[in-house]
CSV table of N, CA and C in Angstrom, one decimal:
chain,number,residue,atom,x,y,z
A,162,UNK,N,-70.7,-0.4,-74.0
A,162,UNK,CA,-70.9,0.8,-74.9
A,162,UNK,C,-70.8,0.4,-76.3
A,163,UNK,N,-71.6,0.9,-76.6
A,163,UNK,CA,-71.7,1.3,-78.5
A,163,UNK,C,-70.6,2.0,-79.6
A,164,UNK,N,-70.4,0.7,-80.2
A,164,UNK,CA,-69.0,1.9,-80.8
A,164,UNK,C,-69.6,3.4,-81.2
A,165,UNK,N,-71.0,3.6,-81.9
A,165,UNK,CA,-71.5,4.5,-82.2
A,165,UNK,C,-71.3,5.5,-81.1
A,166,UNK,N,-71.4,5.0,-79.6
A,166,UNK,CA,-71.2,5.9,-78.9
A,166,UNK,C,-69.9,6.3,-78.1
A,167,UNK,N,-68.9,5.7,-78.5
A,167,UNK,CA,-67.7,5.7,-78.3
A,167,UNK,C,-66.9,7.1,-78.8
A,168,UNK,N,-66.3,7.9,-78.1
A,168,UNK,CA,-65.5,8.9,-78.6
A,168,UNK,C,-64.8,8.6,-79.4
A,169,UNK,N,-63.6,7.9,-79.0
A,169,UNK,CA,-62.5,7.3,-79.8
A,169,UNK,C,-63.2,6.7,-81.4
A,170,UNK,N,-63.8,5.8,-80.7
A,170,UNK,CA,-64.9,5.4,-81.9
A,170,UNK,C,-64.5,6.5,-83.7
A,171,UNK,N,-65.2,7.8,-82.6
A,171,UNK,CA,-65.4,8.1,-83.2
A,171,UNK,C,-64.6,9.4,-84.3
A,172,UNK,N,-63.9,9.5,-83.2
A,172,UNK,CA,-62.0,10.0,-83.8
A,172,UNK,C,-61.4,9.1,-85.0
A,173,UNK,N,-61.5,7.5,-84.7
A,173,UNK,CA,-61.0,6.7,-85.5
A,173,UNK,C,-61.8,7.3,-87.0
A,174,UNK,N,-62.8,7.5,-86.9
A,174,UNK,CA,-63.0,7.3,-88.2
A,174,UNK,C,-64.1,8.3,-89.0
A,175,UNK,N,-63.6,10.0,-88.4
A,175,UNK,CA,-63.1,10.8,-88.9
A,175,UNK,C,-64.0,12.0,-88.6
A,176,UNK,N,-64.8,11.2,-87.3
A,176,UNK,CA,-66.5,11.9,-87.1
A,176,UNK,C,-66.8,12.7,-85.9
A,177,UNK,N,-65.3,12.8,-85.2
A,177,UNK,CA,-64.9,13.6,-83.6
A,177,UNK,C,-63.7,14.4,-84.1
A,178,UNK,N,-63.2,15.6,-83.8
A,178,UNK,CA,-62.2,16.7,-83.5
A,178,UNK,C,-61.4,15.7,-83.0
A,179,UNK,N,-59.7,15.8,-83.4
A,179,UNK,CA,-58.6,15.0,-83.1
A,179,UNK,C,-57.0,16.2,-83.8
A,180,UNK,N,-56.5,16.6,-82.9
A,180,UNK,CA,-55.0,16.5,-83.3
A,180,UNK,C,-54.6,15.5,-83.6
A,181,UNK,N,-54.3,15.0,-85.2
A,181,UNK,CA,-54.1,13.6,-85.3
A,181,UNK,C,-52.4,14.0,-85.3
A,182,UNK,N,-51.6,13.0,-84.6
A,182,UNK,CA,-50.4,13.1,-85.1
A,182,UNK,C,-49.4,11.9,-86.0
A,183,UNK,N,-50.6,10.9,-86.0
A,183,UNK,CA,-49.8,9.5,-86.9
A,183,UNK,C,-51.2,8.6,-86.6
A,184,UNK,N,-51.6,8.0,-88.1
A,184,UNK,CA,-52.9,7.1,-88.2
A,184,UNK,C,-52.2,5.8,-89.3
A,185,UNK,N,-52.1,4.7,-89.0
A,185,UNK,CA,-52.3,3.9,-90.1
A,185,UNK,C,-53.3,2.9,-90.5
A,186,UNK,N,-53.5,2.0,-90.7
A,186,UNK,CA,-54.5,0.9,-91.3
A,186,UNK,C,-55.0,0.2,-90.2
A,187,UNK,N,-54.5,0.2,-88.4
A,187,UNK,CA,-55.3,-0.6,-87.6
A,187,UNK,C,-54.9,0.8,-86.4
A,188,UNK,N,-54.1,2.2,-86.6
A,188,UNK,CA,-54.5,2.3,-85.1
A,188,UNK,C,-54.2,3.8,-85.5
A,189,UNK,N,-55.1,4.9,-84.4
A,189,UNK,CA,-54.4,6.6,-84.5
A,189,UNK,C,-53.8,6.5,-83.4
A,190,UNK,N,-53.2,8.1,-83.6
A,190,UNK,CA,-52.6,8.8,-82.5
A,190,UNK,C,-53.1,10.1,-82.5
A,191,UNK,N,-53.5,10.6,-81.6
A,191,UNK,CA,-53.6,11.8,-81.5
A,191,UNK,C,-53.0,12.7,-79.9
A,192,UNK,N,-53.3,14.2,-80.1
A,192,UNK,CA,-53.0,14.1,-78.8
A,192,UNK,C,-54.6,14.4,-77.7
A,193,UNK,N,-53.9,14.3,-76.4
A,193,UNK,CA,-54.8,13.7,-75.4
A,193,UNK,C,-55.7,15.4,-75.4
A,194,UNK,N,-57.2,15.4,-75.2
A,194,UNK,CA,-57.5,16.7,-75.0
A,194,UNK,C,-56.9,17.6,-73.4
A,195,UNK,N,-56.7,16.6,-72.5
A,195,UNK,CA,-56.5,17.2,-71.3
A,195,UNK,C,-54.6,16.6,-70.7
A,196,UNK,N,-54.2,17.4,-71.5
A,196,UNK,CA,-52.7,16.2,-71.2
A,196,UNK,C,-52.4,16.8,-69.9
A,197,UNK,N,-51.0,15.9,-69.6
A,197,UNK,CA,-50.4,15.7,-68.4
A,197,UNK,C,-49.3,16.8,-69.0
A,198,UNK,N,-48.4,16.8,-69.9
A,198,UNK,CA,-47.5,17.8,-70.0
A,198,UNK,C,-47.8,17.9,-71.6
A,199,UNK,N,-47.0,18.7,-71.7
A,199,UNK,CA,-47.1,19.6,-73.2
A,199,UNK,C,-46.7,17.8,-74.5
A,200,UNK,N,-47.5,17.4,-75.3
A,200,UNK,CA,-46.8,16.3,-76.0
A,200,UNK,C,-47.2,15.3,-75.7
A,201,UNK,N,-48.5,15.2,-74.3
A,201,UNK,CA,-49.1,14.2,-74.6
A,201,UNK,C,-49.9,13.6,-75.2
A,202,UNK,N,-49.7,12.4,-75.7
A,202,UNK,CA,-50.7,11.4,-76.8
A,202,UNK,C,-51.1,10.9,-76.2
A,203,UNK,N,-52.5,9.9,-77.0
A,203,UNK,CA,-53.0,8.8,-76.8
A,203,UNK,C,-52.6,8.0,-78.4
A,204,UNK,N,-52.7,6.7,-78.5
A,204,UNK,CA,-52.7,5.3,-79.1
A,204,UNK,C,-53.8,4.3,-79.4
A,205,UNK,N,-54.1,4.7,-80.1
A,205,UNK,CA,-55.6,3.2,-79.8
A,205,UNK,C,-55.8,3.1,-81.3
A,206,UNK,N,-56.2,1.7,-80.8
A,206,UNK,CA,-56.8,1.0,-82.0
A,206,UNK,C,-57.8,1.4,-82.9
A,207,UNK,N,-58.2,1.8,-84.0
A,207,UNK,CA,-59.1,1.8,-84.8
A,207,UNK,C,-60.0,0.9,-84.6
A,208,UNK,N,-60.3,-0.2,-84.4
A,208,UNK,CA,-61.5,-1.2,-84.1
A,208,UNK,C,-61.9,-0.8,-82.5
A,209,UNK,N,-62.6,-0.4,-82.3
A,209,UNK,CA,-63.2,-0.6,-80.8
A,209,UNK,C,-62.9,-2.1,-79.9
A,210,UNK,N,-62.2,-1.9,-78.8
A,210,UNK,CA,-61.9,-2.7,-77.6
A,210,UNK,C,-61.7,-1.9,-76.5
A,211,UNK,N,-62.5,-2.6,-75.4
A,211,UNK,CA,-62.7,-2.3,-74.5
A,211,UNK,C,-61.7,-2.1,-73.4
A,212,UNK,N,-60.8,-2.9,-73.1
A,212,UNK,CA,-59.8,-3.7,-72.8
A,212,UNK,C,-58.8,-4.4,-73.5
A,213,UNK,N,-58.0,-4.8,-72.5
A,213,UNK,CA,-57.2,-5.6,-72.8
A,213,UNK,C,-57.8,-7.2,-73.4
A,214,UNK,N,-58.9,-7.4,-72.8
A,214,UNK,CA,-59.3,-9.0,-73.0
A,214,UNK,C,-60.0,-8.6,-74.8
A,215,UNK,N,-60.5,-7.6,-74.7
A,215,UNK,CA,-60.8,-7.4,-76.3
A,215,UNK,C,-59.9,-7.2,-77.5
A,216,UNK,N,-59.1,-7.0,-77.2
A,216,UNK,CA,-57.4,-6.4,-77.6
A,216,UNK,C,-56.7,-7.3,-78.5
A,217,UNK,N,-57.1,-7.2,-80.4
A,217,UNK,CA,-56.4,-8.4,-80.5
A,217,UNK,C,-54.9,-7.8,-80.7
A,218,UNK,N,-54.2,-9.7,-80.1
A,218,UNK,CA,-52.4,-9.5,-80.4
A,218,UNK,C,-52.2,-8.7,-81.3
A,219,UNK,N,-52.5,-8.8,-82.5
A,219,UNK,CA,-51.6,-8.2,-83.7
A,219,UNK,C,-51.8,-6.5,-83.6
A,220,UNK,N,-53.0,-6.2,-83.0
A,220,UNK,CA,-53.4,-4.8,-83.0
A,220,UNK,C,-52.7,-4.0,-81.8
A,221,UNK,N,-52.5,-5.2,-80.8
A,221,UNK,CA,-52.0,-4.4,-79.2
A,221,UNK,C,-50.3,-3.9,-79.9
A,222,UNK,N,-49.7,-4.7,-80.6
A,222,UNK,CA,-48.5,-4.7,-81.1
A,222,UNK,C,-48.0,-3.9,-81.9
A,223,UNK,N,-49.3,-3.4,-82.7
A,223,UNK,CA,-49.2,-2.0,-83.4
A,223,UNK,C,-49.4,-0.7,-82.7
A,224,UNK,N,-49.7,-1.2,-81.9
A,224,UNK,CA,-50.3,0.1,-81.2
A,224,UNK,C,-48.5,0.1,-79.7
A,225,UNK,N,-48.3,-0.6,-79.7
A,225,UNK,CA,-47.0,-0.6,-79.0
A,225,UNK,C,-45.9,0.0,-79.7
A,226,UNK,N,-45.9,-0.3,-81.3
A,226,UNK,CA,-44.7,0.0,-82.2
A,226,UNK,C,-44.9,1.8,-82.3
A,227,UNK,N,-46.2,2.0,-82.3
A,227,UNK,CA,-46.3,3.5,-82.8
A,227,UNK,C,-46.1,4.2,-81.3
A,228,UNK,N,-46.5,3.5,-80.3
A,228,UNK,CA,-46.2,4.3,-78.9
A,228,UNK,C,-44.7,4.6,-78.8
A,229,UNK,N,-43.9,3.6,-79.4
A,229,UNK,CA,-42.4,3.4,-79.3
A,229,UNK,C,-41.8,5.0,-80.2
A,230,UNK,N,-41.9,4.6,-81.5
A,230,UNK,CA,-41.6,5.5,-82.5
A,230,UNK,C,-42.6,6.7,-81.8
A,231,UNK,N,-43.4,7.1,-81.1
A,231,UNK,CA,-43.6,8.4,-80.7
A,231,UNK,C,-43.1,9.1,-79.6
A,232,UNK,N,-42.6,8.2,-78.8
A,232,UNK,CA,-41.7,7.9,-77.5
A,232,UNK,C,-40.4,8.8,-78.0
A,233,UNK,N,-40.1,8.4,-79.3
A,233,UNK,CA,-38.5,8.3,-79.3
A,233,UNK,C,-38.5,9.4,-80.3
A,234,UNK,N,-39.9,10.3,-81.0
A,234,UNK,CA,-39.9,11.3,-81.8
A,234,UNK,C,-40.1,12.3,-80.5
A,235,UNK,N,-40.9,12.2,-79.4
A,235,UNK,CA,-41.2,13.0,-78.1
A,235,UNK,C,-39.7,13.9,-78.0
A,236,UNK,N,-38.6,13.2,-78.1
A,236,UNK,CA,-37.1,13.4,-77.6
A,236,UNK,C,-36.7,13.8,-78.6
A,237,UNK,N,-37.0,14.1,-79.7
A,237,UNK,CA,-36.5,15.0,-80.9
A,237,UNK,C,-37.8,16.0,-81.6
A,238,UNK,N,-38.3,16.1,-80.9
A,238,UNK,CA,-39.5,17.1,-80.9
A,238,UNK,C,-39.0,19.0,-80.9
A,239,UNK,N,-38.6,19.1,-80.0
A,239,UNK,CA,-37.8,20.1,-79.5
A,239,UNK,C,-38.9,20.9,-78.4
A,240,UNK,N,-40.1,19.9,-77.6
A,240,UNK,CA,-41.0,19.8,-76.7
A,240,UNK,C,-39.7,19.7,-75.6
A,241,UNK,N,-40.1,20.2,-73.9
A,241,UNK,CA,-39.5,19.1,-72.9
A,241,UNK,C,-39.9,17.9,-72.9
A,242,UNK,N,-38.5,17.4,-72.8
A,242,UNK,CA,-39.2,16.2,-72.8
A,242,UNK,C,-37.4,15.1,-72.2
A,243,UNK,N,-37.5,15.1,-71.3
A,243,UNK,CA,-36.2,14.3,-70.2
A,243,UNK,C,-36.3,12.8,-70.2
A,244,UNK,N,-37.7,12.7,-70.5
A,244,UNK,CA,-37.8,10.9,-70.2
A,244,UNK,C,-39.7,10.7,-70.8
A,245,UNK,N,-39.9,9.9,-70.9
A,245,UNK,CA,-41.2,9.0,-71.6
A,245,UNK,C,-42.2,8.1,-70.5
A,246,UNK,N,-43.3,8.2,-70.7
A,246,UNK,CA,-43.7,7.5,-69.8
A,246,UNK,C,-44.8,6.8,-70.7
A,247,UNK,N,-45.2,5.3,-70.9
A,247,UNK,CA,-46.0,4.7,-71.2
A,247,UNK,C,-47.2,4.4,-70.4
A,248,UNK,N,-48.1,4.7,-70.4
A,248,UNK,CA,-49.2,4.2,-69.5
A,248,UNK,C,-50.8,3.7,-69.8
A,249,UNK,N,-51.1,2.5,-69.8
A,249,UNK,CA,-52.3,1.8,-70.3
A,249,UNK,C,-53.5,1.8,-69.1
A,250,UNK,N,-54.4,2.3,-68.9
A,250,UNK,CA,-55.5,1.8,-67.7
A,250,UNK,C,-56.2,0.7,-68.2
A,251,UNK,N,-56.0,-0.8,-67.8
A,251,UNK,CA,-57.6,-1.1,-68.4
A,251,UNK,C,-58.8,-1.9,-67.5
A,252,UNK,N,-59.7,-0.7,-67.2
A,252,UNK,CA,-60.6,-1.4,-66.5
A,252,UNK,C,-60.9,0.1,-65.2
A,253,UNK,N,-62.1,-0.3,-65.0
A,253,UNK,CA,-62.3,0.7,-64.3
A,253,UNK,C,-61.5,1.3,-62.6
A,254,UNK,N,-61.6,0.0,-62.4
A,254,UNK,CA,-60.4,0.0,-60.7
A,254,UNK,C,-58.9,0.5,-61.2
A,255,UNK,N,-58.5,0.2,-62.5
A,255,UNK,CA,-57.1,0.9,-62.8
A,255,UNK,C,-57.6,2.4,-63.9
A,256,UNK,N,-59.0,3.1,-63.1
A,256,UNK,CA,-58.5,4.4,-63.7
A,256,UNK,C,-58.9,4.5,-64.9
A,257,UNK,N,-59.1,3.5,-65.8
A,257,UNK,CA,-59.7,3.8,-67.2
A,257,UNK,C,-61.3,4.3,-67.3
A,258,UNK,N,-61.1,5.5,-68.1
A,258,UNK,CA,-62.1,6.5,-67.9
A,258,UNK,C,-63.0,6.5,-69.2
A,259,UNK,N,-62.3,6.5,-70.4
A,259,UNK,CA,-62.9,5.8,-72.1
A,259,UNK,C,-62.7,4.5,-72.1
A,260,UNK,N,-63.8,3.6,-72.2
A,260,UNK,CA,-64.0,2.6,-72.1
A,260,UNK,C,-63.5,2.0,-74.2
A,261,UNK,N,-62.2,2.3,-74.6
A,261,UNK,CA,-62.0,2.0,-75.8
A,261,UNK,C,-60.5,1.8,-75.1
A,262,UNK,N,-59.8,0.8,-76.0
A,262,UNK,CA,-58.1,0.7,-75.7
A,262,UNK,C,-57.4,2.0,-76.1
A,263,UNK,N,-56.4,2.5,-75.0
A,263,UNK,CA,-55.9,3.7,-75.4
A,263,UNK,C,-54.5,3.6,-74.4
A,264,UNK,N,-53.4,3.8,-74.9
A,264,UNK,CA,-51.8,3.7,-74.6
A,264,UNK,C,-51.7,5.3,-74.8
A,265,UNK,N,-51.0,5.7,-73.4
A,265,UNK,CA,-50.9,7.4,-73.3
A,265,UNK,C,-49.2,7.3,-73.1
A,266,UNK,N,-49.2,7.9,-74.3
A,266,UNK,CA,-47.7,8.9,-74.4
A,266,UNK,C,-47.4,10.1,-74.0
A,267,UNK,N,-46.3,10.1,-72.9
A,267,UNK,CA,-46.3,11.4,-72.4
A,267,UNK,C,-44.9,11.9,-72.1
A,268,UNK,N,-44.0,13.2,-72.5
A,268,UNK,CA,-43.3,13.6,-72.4
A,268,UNK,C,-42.7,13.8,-70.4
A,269,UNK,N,-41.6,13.2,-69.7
A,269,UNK,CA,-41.4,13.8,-68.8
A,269,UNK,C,-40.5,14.7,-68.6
A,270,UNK,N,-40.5,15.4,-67.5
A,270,UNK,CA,-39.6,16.3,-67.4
A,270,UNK,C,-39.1,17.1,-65.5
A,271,UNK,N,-38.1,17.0,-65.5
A,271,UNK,CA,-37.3,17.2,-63.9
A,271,UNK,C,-38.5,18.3,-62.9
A,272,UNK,N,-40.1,18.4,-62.8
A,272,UNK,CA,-40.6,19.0,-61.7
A,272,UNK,C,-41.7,18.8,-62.2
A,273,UNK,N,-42.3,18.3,-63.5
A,273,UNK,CA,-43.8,18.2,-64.2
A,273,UNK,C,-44.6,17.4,-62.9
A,274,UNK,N,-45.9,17.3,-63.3
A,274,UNK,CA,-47.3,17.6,-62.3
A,274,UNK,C,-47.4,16.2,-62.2
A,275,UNK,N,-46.8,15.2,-62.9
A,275,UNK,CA,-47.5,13.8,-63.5
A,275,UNK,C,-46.9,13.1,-61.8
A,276,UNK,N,-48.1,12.6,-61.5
A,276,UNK,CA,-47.0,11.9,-60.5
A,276,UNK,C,-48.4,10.0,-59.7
A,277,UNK,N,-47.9,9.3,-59.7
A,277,UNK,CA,-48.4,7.9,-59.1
A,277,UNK,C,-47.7,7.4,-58.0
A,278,UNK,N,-48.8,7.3,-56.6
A,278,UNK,CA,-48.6,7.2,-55.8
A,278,UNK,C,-49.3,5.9,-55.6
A,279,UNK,N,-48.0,5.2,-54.3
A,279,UNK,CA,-47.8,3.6,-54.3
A,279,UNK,C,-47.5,3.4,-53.1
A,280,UNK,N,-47.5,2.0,-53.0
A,280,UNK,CA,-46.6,1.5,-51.9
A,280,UNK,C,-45.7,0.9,-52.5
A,281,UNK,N,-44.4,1.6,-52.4
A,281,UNK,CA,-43.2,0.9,-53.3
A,281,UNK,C,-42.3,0.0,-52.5
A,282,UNK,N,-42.6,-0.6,-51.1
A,282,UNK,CA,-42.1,-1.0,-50.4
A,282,UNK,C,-41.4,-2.8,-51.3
A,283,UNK,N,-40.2,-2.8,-50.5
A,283,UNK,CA,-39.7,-4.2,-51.1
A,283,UNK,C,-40.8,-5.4,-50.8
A,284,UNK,N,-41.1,-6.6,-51.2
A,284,UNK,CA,-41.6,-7.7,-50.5
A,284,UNK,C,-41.0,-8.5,-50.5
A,285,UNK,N,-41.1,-10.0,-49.3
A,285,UNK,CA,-40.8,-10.8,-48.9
A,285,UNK,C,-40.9,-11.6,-50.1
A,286,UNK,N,-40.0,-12.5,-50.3
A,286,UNK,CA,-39.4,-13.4,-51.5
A,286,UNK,C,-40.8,-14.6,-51.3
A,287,UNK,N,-41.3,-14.7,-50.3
A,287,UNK,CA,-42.6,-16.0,-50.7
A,287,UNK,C,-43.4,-15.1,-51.3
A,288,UNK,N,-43.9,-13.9,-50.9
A,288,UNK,CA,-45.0,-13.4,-51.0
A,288,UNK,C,-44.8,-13.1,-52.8
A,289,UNK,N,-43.7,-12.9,-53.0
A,289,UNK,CA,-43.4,-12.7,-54.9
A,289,UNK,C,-43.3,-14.2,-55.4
A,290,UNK,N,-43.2,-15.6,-54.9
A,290,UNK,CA,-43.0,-16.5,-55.4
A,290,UNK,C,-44.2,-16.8,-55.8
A,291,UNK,N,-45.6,-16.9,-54.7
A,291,UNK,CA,-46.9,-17.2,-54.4
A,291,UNK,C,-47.6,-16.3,-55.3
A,292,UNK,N,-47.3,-15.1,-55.6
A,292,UNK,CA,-48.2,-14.3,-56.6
A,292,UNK,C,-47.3,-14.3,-58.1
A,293,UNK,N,-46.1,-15.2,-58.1
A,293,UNK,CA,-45.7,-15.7,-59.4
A,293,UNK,C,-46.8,-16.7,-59.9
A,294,UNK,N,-46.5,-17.8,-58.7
A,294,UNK,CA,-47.0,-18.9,-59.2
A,294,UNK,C,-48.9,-18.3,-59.3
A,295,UNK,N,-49.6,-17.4,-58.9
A,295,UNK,CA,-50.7,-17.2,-59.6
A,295,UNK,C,-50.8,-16.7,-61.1
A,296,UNK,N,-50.0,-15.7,-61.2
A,296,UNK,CA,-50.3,-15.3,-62.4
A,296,UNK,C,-49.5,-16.8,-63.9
A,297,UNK,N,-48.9,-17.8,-63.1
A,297,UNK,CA,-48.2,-18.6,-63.9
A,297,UNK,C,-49.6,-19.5,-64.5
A,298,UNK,N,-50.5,-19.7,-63.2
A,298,UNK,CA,-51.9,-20.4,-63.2
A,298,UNK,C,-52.6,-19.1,-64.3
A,299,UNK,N,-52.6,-18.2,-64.1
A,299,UNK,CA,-53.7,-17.4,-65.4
A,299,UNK,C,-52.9,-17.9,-67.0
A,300,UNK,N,-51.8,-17.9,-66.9
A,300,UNK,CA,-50.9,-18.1,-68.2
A,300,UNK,C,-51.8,-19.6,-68.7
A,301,UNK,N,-51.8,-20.5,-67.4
A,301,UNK,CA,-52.1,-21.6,-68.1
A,301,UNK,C,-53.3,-21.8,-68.4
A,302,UNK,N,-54.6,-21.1,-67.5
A,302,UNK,CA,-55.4,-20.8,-68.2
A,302,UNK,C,-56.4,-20.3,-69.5
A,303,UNK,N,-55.4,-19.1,-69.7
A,303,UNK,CA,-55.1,-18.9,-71.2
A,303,UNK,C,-54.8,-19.9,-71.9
A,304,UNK,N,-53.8,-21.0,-72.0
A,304,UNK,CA,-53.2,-21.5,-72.9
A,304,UNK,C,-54.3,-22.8,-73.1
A,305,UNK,N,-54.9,-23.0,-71.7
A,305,UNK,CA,-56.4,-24.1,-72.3
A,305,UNK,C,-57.2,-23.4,-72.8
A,306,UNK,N,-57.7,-21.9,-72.6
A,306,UNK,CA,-58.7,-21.6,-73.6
A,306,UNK,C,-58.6,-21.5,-74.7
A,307,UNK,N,-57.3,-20.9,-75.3
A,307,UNK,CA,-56.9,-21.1,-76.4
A,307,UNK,C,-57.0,-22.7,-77.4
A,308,UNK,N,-57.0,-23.4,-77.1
A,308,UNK,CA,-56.8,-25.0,-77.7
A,308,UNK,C,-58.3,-25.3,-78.0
């Protein structure tokens, strides 16, 4: 996608309808048009990324700090708001629906609608050792591409 044709895109920078509720120099917030409970936001970067793999560090980090400080204004809002939920999709099998990076802030509360469904069952200690040691193999992958 074309940042031109990007929503977000185009929220960032001042040319889409946005409840803004906090913008600074690499990222907004606004809230979500279709929230989950009363006080949900989105997070995203000002620069167009697609993903996580587009995502630079310093910007994911800002965009973390402001999810944080909105998390923690959610709870002095005088919104419901019992508990916080952070949630990132990135990629289309995990649900991401705007193809721009976007961290959803959302107020919880004791009977609200929001709900993820899993298999939360314990697992067997090899089967967590064996899918350590893969993701330990992507780390090092990373760390040769990097060099």
């Amino acid at each position: 996608m074309r940042d031109g044709a990007c929503i977000f895109c185009a929220i960032a920078r001042g040319q889409a309808e946005a409840s803004i509720v906090l913008e600074d120099e690499s990222v907004i917030a606004f809230m979500d048009l279709q929230p989950v409970t009363p006080g949900h936001l989105l997070v995203i970067p000002k620069a167009h990324a697609v993903g996580l793999e587009d995502l630079q560090e310093d910007v994911g980090v800002q965009v973390w700090k402001v999810a944080h400080q909105l998390g923690r204004a959610l709870r002095r809002s005088g919104l419901r708001c019992e508990g916080v939920n952070l949630f990132l999709a990135d990629g289309e099998a995990a649900f991401q629906e705007v193809f721009h990076v976007h961290l959803h802030v959302f107020p919880r509360f004791t009977g609200d609608p929001f709900r993820i469904d899993a298999d939360w069952r314990v697992r067997e200690r090899n089967e967590l050792d064996e899918t350590a040691a893969a993701v330990r193999g992507g780390l090092a992958a990373l760390d040769a591409r990097q060099r």
